Tab-separated table of C-alpha atoms in Angstrom:
chain	number	residue	atom	x	y	z
J	305	MET	CA	19.158	3.866	34.060
J	306	SER	CA	20.639	6.383	31.636
J	307	ALA	CA	23.696	6.840	33.859
J	308	LEU	CA	24.314	3.084	33.874
J	309	SER	CA	23.816	2.919	30.111
J	310	ASP	CA	26.366	5.696	29.674
J	311	ARG	CA	29.078	4.123	31.820
J	312	LEU	CA	28.308	0.400	31.563
J	313	PRO	CA	26.272	0.026	28.358
J	314	THR	CA	26.758	-3.709	27.775
J	315	THR	CA	26.012	-4.416	31.440
J	316	ALA	CA	22.784	-2.412	31.285
J	317	GLN	CA	21.798	-4.289	28.132
J	318	ARG	CA	22.346	-7.674	29.796
J	319	ILE	CA	20.210	-6.675	32.783
J	320	LEU	CA	17.379	-5.450	30.547
J	321	GLU	CA	17.562	-8.670	28.516
J	322	GLY	CA	17.096	-10.583	31.766
J	323	ILE	CA	13.934	-8.616	32.495
J	324	GLU	CA	12.640	-9.358	28.998
J	325	LYS	CA	13.364	-13.075	29.458
J	326	GLY	CA	11.523	-13.165	32.791
J	327	LEU	CA	14.644	-13.945	34.842
J	328	HIS	CA	13.994	-11.043	37.230
J	329	THR	CA	11.865	-7.900	37.429
J	330	GLY	CA	14.658	-5.783	38.882
J	331	VAL	CA	18.396	-5.624	39.546
J	332	GLN	CA	20.439	-3.492	41.910
J	333	ILE	CA	24.084	-2.889	41.023
J	334	TYR	CA	27.109	-1.252	42.614
J	335	VAL	CA	30.494	-1.034	40.909
J	336	SER	CA	33.597	0.911	41.923
J	337	LEU	CA	36.988	1.088	40.237
J	338	GLN	CA	40.107	2.425	41.977
J	339	GLY	CA	37.876	3.970	44.616
J	340	GLU	CA	35.581	5.754	42.143
J	341	THR	CA	31.908	4.796	42.117
J	342	ILE	CA	30.997	3.744	38.582
J	343	ALA	CA	27.459	2.467	39.221
J	344	ASP	CA	25.095	2.724	42.181
J	345	THR	CA	21.564	2.234	40.944
J	346	GLY	CA	18.566	0.008	40.425
J	347	ILE	CA	16.956	-1.131	37.187
J	348	GLY	CA	13.399	-2.367	36.730
J	349	GLU	CA	10.939	-3.023	39.541
J	350	ALA	CA	11.443	-4.159	43.126
J	351	ARG	CA	7.719	-4.938	43.371
J	352	PRO	CA	4.914	-4.499	40.864
J	353	GLY	CA	4.736	-0.772	40.164
J	354	VAL	CA	7.584	-0.005	42.606
J	355	PRO	CA	10.923	0.964	41.007
J	356	MET	CA	14.134	-0.744	42.061
J	357	THR	CA	16.402	2.044	43.348
J	358	ALA	CA	19.838	2.257	44.961
J	359	LYS	CA	18.093	2.410	48.356
J	360	THR	CA	15.875	-0.663	47.970
J	361	ILE	CA	16.533	-3.334	50.598
J	362	ASN	CA	17.377	-6.551	48.769
J	363	LEU	CA	17.998	-10.065	50.018
J	364	TRP	CA	21.620	-11.137	49.508
J	365	LEU	CA	21.195	-14.775	50.561
J	366	SER	CA	24.653	-16.438	50.797
J	367	ALA	CA	26.464	-13.386	49.442
J	368	GLY	CA	26.232	-12.173	53.042
J	369	LYS	CA	28.244	-15.106	54.465
J	370	PRO	CA	31.569	-13.197	54.425
J	371	LEU	CA	30.112	-10.678	56.890
J	372	THR	CA	29.845	-13.359	59.572
J	373	ALA	CA	33.285	-14.702	58.649
J	374	MET	CA	34.822	-11.262	59.159
J	375	ALA	CA	33.007	-10.835	62.474
J	376	ILE	CA	34.803	-14.002	63.610
J	377	ALA	CA	38.007	-12.432	62.263
J	378	ARG	CA	37.478	-9.334	64.401
J	379	LEU	CA	37.252	-11.470	67.532
J	380	TRP	CA	40.431	-13.248	66.382
J	381	GLU	CA	42.172	-9.869	66.105
J	382	GLN	CA	40.997	-9.038	69.614
J	383	GLY	CA	42.495	-12.255	70.970
J	384	GLN	CA	39.138	-13.727	71.952
J	385	LEU	CA	39.537	-16.824	69.775
J	386	SER	CA	41.946	-18.656	67.492
J	387	LEU	CA	40.902	-19.895	64.078
J	388	ASP	CA	42.293	-23.302	65.076
J	389	ASP	CA	40.057	-23.444	68.166
J	390	ARG	CA	37.666	-26.351	68.301
J	391	VAL	CA	34.019	-25.315	68.240
J	392	THR	CA	33.614	-27.151	71.547
J	393	ARG	CA	35.753	-24.509	73.271
J	394	PHE	CA	32.738	-22.201	72.926
J	395	ILE	CA	29.848	-24.653	72.450
J	396	PRO	CA	30.718	-27.798	74.468
J	397	GLU	CA	27.473	-29.529	73.511
J	398	PHE	CA	28.465	-29.398	69.831
J	399	GLY	CA	31.004	-32.218	70.242
J	400	THR	CA	28.678	-35.179	69.694
J	401	HIS	CA	28.598	-38.009	67.126
J	402	GLY	CA	32.095	-37.439	65.720
J	403	LYS	CA	31.998	-33.614	65.515
J	404	GLU	CA	34.333	-32.928	68.444
J	405	PRO	CA	37.497	-32.327	66.288
J	406	ILE	CA	35.822	-29.644	64.128
J	407	THR	CA	37.516	-26.243	64.346
J	408	LEU	CA	36.454	-22.756	63.308
J	409	LEU	CA	38.870	-23.079	60.378
J	410	HIS	CA	37.073	-26.212	59.161
J	411	ILE	CA	33.759	-24.377	59.226
J	412	LEU	CA	35.146	-21.336	57.428
J	413	ASN	CA	36.638	-23.369	54.565
J	414	HIS	CA	33.681	-25.771	54.294
J	415	THR	CA	35.445	-28.973	55.350
J	416	ALA	CA	33.532	-29.486	58.616
J	417	GLY	CA	31.159	-32.299	57.633
J	418	PHE	CA	27.628	-31.466	58.724
J	419	ARG	CA	26.346	-29.919	55.500
J	420	ASN	CA	22.880	-31.375	55.413
J	421	VAL	CA	21.550	-30.582	58.864
J	422	ASP	CA	18.346	-28.555	58.490
J	423	PRO	CA	18.264	-25.817	61.169
J	424	GLY	CA	14.496	-25.548	60.767
J	425	TRP	CA	14.663	-21.805	60.121
J	426	PRO	CA	12.510	-19.741	60.345
J	427	GLU	CA	9.989	-22.046	62.037
J	428	LEU	CA	12.264	-23.035	64.924
J	429	SER	CA	13.716	-20.650	67.477
J	430	TRP	CA	17.442	-19.860	67.405
J	431	GLU	CA	17.980	-22.071	70.460
J	432	GLU	CA	16.116	-24.981	68.878
J	433	SER	CA	18.152	-24.651	65.681
J	434	ILE	CA	21.440	-24.724	67.615
J	435	LEU	CA	20.301	-27.780	69.601
J	436	ARG	CA	19.311	-29.622	66.412
J	437	ILE	CA	22.727	-28.941	64.834
J	438	CYS	CA	24.619	-29.910	67.982
J	439	GLU	CA	22.784	-33.237	68.193
J	440	ALA	CA	23.368	-34.106	64.520
J	441	PRO	CA	26.016	-36.640	63.474
J	442	LEU	CA	29.054	-36.103	61.296
J	443	GLU	CA	28.337	-36.975	57.676
J	444	ASP	CA	29.191	-40.565	56.717
J	445	ASN	CA	32.722	-41.092	55.350
J	446	TRP	CA	33.645	-37.446	55.955
J	447	GLN	CA	37.294	-36.637	56.656
J	448	ILE	CA	37.247	-33.430	58.720
J	449	GLY	CA	39.559	-30.835	57.192
J	450	LYS	CA	39.960	-32.813	53.967
J	451	THR	CA	36.563	-33.658	52.457
J	452	ALA	CA	35.185	-30.513	50.799
J	453	GLY	CA	31.519	-29.580	50.661
J	454	TYR	CA	29.847	-26.178	50.834
J	455	HIS	CA	27.677	-25.830	53.954
J	456	VAL	CA	24.615	-23.799	53.002
J	457	SER	CA	23.221	-23.059	56.446
J	458	SER	CA	24.062	-25.298	59.413
J	459	SER	CA	27.664	-24.284	60.063
J	460	TRP	CA	26.805	-20.586	59.881
J	461	PHE	CA	24.357	-20.929	62.753
J	462	ILE	CA	27.269	-22.376	64.733
J	463	LEU	CA	29.491	-19.397	63.865
J	464	GLY	CA	26.639	-17.114	64.900
J	465	GLU	CA	26.345	-18.940	68.220
J	466	VAL	CA	30.105	-18.586	68.789
J	467	LEU	CA	29.738	-14.834	68.229
J	468	GLN	CA	26.823	-14.731	70.674
J	469	ARG	CA	28.615	-16.622	73.415
J	470	ILE	CA	31.820	-14.600	73.195
J	471	THR	CA	30.165	-11.177	72.957
J	472	GLU	CA	27.213	-12.070	75.201
J	473	THR	CA	25.093	-10.235	72.631
J	474	PRO	CA	22.355	-11.604	70.332
J	475	TYR	CA	23.793	-12.443	66.922
J	476	PRO	CA	21.993	-9.666	64.950
J	477	GLN	CA	23.216	-7.006	67.386
J	478	ALA	CA	26.726	-8.465	67.487
J	479	MET	CA	26.868	-8.161	63.709
J	480	ARG	CA	25.695	-4.553	63.884
J	481	GLU	CA	28.413	-3.697	66.399
J	482	LEU	CA	31.283	-5.703	64.891
J	483	ILE	CA	30.781	-5.097	61.156
J	484	LEU	CA	27.763	-3.184	59.889
J	485	GLU	CA	27.809	0.043	61.893
J	486	PRO	CA	31.602	0.580	61.778
J	487	LEU	CA	31.445	0.357	57.972
J	488	GLY	CA	28.419	2.631	57.652
J	489	MET	CA	26.201	-0.281	56.568
J	490	THR	CA	23.362	1.103	58.662
J	491	ASN	CA	20.572	-0.009	56.336
J	492	SER	CA	21.780	-3.625	56.231
J	493	TRP	CA	20.650	-6.354	58.584
J	494	LEU	CA	21.183	-9.979	59.547
J	495	GLY	CA	17.890	-10.232	61.357
J	496	MET	CA	15.832	-7.028	61.505
J	497	PRO	CA	14.318	-5.833	64.778
J	498	GLU	CA	10.553	-5.967	64.391
J	499	GLU	CA	10.203	-2.191	64.560
J	500	VAL	CA	12.803	-1.815	61.787
J	501	TYR	CA	10.901	-4.301	59.657
J	502	THR	CA	7.661	-2.386	60.234
J	503	GLN	CA	9.319	0.891	59.239
J	504	ASN	CA	11.003	-0.538	56.141
J	505	LYS	CA	8.745	-3.312	54.879
J	506	ASP	CA	7.469	-1.316	51.900
J	507	ASN	CA	11.090	-0.790	50.765
J	508	ILE	CA	11.970	-4.503	50.807
J	509	ALA	CA	12.166	-6.002	47.330
J	510	TYR	CA	10.116	-9.042	46.467
J	511	VAL	CA	11.965	-12.249	45.614
J	512	TYR	CA	10.589	-14.389	42.798
J	513	GLN	CA	11.284	-18.067	42.115
J	514	ARG	CA	10.945	-19.451	38.590
J	515	ASP	CA	8.804	-22.581	38.396
J	516	LYS	CA	7.625	-24.187	35.150
J	517	GLY	CA	8.386	-21.029	33.215
J	518	GLU	CA	6.619	-18.673	35.648
J	519	MET	CA	8.114	-16.301	38.193
J	520	LEU	CA	6.256	-16.988	41.433
J	521	LEU	CA	6.340	-14.697	44.468
J	522	THR	CA	8.097	-16.154	47.532
J	523	ASP	CA	7.647	-15.171	51.188
J	524	TRP	CA	11.185	-13.825	51.663
J	525	HIS	CA	9.885	-10.265	52.131
J	526	GLU	CA	7.563	-11.287	54.959
J	527	ALA	CA	8.348	-10.792	58.640
J	528	PRO	CA	9.589	-14.266	59.706
J	529	ARG	CA	12.339	-14.374	57.074
J	530	CYS	CA	13.342	-10.762	57.697
J	531	VAL	CA	13.219	-10.701	61.488
J	532	LYS	CA	14.591	-14.123	62.442
J	533	PRO	CA	18.330	-14.371	61.730
J	534	SER	CA	19.932	-16.998	59.514
J	535	PRO	CA	23.666	-16.179	59.491
J	536	GLY	CA	24.356	-17.935	56.203
J	537	GLY	CA	21.309	-16.807	54.300
J	538	ASN	CA	19.233	-13.755	55.179
J	539	ALA	CA	21.555	-10.769	55.135
J	540	ARG	CA	19.841	-7.922	53.346
J	541	GLY	CA	20.229	-4.269	52.526
J	542	PRO	CA	21.021	-1.986	49.585
J	543	ILE	CA	23.682	-3.841	47.581
J	544	ARG	CA	25.965	-0.798	47.632
J	545	GLU	CA	26.509	-1.399	51.347
J	546	LEU	CA	27.871	-4.866	50.577
J	547	GLY	CA	30.075	-3.105	48.026
J	548	TRP	CA	31.405	-0.838	50.802
J	549	PHE	CA	32.359	-3.935	52.783
J	550	TYR	CA	34.476	-5.154	49.848
J	551	GLU	CA	35.990	-1.694	49.399
J	552	CYS	CA	37.171	-1.929	53.012
J	553	LEU	CA	38.796	-5.306	52.325
J	554	LEU	CA	40.345	-3.994	49.107
J	555	ASN	CA	41.802	-1.136	51.159
J	556	SER	CA	43.788	-3.643	53.289
J	557	GLY	CA	40.966	-3.658	55.824
J	558	MET	CA	41.118	0.023	56.667
J	559	PRO	CA	39.564	1.283	58.856
J	560	LEU	CA	38.264	-1.889	60.518
J	561	PHE	CA	40.727	-4.775	60.077
J	562	GLU	CA	44.464	-5.353	60.101
J	563	PRO	CA	45.947	-6.011	56.635
J	564	GLN	CA	47.222	-9.424	57.752
J	565	THR	CA	43.705	-10.408	58.802
J	566	VAL	CA	42.283	-9.590	55.375
J	567	GLU	CA	45.098	-11.500	53.693
J	568	THR	CA	44.507	-14.551	55.885
J	569	MET	CA	40.754	-14.624	55.285
J	570	THR	CA	40.786	-13.980	51.529
J	571	THR	CA	43.687	-16.109	50.277
J	572	ARG	CA	43.420	-19.790	49.342
J	573	HIS	CA	43.165	-22.295	52.177
J	574	ARG	CA	41.277	-25.034	50.350
J	575	ILE	CA	42.934	-25.682	46.993
J	576	ASP	CA	42.172	-28.089	44.133
J	577	GLU	CA	39.409	-29.904	46.026
J	578	PHE	CA	36.185	-31.130	44.433
J	579	ASP	CA	33.251	-29.644	46.325
J	580	LEU	CA	30.577	-32.272	46.953
J	581	THR	CA	27.831	-29.652	47.197
J	582	LEU	CA	28.793	-27.434	44.276
J	583	GLN	CA	29.870	-30.435	42.158
J	584	HIS	CA	32.942	-28.615	40.880
J	585	LYS	CA	36.440	-27.835	42.061
J	586	VAL	CA	36.226	-24.530	43.942
J	587	ASP	CA	38.983	-22.876	46.001
J	588	TYR	CA	38.073	-21.294	49.325
J	589	GLY	CA	39.621	-18.800	51.660
J	590	LEU	CA	37.978	-18.476	55.069
J	591	GLY	CA	34.375	-17.566	54.368
J	592	PHE	CA	35.201	-16.445	50.825
J	593	ILE	CA	35.315	-18.134	47.433
J	594	VAL	CA	38.618	-17.384	45.703
J	595	ASN	CA	38.701	-17.142	41.904
J	596	SER	CA	38.431	-20.712	40.616
J	597	ASN	CA	38.556	-20.064	36.874
J	598	ARG	CA	41.611	-22.360	36.759
J	599	TYR	CA	39.139	-25.262	37.011
J	600	GLY	CA	37.010	-24.039	34.099
J	601	ALA	CA	35.961	-20.422	33.752
J	602	ARG	CA	32.824	-21.383	31.831
J	603	THR	CA	31.699	-24.093	34.244
J	604	VAL	CA	32.716	-22.888	37.711
J	605	PRO	CA	29.623	-21.970	39.754
J	606	TYR	CA	29.312	-18.491	41.244
J	607	GLY	CA	32.436	-17.278	39.460
J	608	PHE	CA	33.524	-13.678	39.091
J	609	GLY	CA	33.887	-13.481	35.330
J	610	GLU	CA	36.423	-14.778	32.838
J	611	ALA	CA	38.601	-11.656	33.123
J	612	ALA	CA	38.790	-11.642	36.937
J	613	SER	CA	42.351	-11.719	38.260
J	614	GLU	CA	43.671	-14.757	40.152
J	615	PRO	CA	43.355	-13.323	43.687
J	616	THR	CA	39.747	-12.122	43.210
J	617	PHE	CA	37.610	-13.092	46.215
J	618	GLY	CA	33.938	-12.841	47.100
J	619	HIS	CA	30.766	-14.871	47.434
J	620	GLY	CA	27.513	-15.502	45.589
J	621	GLY	CA	23.947	-15.843	46.804
J	622	SER	CA	21.759	-18.664	45.559
J	623	GLN	CA	20.402	-17.921	42.073
J	624	SER	CA	20.417	-14.198	42.788
J	625	SER	CA	23.522	-12.256	43.788
J	626	ILE	CA	27.291	-11.874	43.609
J	627	ALA	CA	29.759	-9.573	45.329
J	628	PHE	CA	33.525	-9.577	44.973
J	629	ALA	CA	36.749	-7.615	45.006
J	630	ASP	CA	39.422	-7.915	42.312
J	631	PRO	CA	42.642	-6.674	43.962
J	632	GLU	CA	44.740	-6.464	40.798
J	633	ARG	CA	42.128	-4.304	39.059
J	634	GLU	CA	41.062	-2.431	42.235
J	635	LEU	CA	37.521	-3.361	41.232
J	636	VAL	CA	34.497	-3.994	43.464
J	637	VAL	CA	31.284	-5.471	42.067
J	638	ALA	CA	28.029	-6.153	43.921
J	639	VAL	CA	24.908	-7.197	42.001
J	640	VAL	CA	21.587	-8.627	43.153
J	641	ALA	CA	18.602	-9.703	41.060
J	642	ASN	CA	15.161	-10.266	42.592
J	643	GLY	CA	14.464	-13.335	40.447
J	644	ARG	CA	15.775	-16.844	41.160
J	645	PRO	CA	15.424	-18.523	37.758
J	646	GLY	CA	17.085	-21.871	38.544
J	647	GLU	CA	20.801	-22.607	38.651
J	648	PRO	CA	21.578	-22.953	34.907
J	649	LYS	CA	19.824	-19.722	33.944
J	650	HIS	CA	21.303	-17.869	36.904
J	651	GLN	CA	24.841	-19.020	36.184
J	652	ARG	CA	24.533	-17.799	32.588
J	653	ARG	CA	23.026	-14.490	33.742
J	654	ALA	CA	25.750	-13.903	36.329
J	655	LYS	CA	28.579	-14.735	33.941
J	656	GLU	CA	27.139	-12.445	31.277
J	657	ILE	CA	26.767	-9.539	33.710
J	658	ASN	CA	30.213	-10.004	35.277
J	659	ASP	CA	31.898	-10.320	31.880
J	660	ALA	CA	30.015	-7.255	30.641
J	661	ILE	CA	31.264	-5.176	33.577
J	662	TYR	CA	34.883	-6.037	32.785
J	663	THR	CA	34.301	-5.343	29.071
J	664	ASP	CA	32.604	-1.992	29.704
J	665	LEU	CA	35.461	-0.897	31.964
J	666	GLY	CA	38.089	-1.932	29.425
J	667	LEU	CA	39.416	-4.630	31.749
J	668	GLY	CA	38.518	-7.602	29.568
């Protein structure tokens, strides 16, 4: 904690204030600037009486979505798919009830049109979830490729199934081979093998949900939600490993991706569109949110801070986490809190922490 206070004093203060307010019991933070690690630590408790450290395994929720997007990008680089391919090229049974025209690009920029399908995770098997999504209809009055609405879960199962069918490897293992292991993210998972869960369960942070002023323990640390994969929602690991992923992208993709691939995935594809889910205009790349401060820096959800440069890209996790790269500043930030205090409180917390980081680094 003292090291963080020395280098990022305002940031440390904001995190401690959040603990005092009951927004979280612990926070894990990783920050690097021009390739130098500025912060890599934990503050507070991961569980009662258990300190949050840099090695604690935290749940990233939707902040892990870009990992799956970049796994698709790797297969694109290898010539195994095109981003304009229809989903039905890989999953023929998906093309029911108006969904046949949907492409991988539509899924990646959240214009596909099956937002509200519940995959039934973790109660249903992977195969049952895919079947449920394939049988679901297109949303009423949805214009594929035009109507904008963030897909929380359903479309990411479809991307995971595309990865499975092309690689002929279960989704969690495909992600290990395509993204996590090449980047040294060996303590991060999108679906833990049961033996890994057993070995690491005491190092998995609790997740609390605020309800009527109390922080209540959820079941996100228990086996079903750790072992069974949800491509859009249950990535987890030490947050520094998600920071390493963004450092790779900031380094033009070296050593894993071609520079053109990174540029394609992280620049604006969906511009000036009102997002029906987020209830705000938000610009998207392919699997990434791109800085949308132009639509209201104080109101944009899951933003990167008022001082973030225009091409900043990243993704947030519901009421808990944020990770992004600011190319103009050569800055990487990855932060996760173990308390989900409701959207308004989280948005204020995230903005305060992000703004504090820029201020502490003299980038404000």
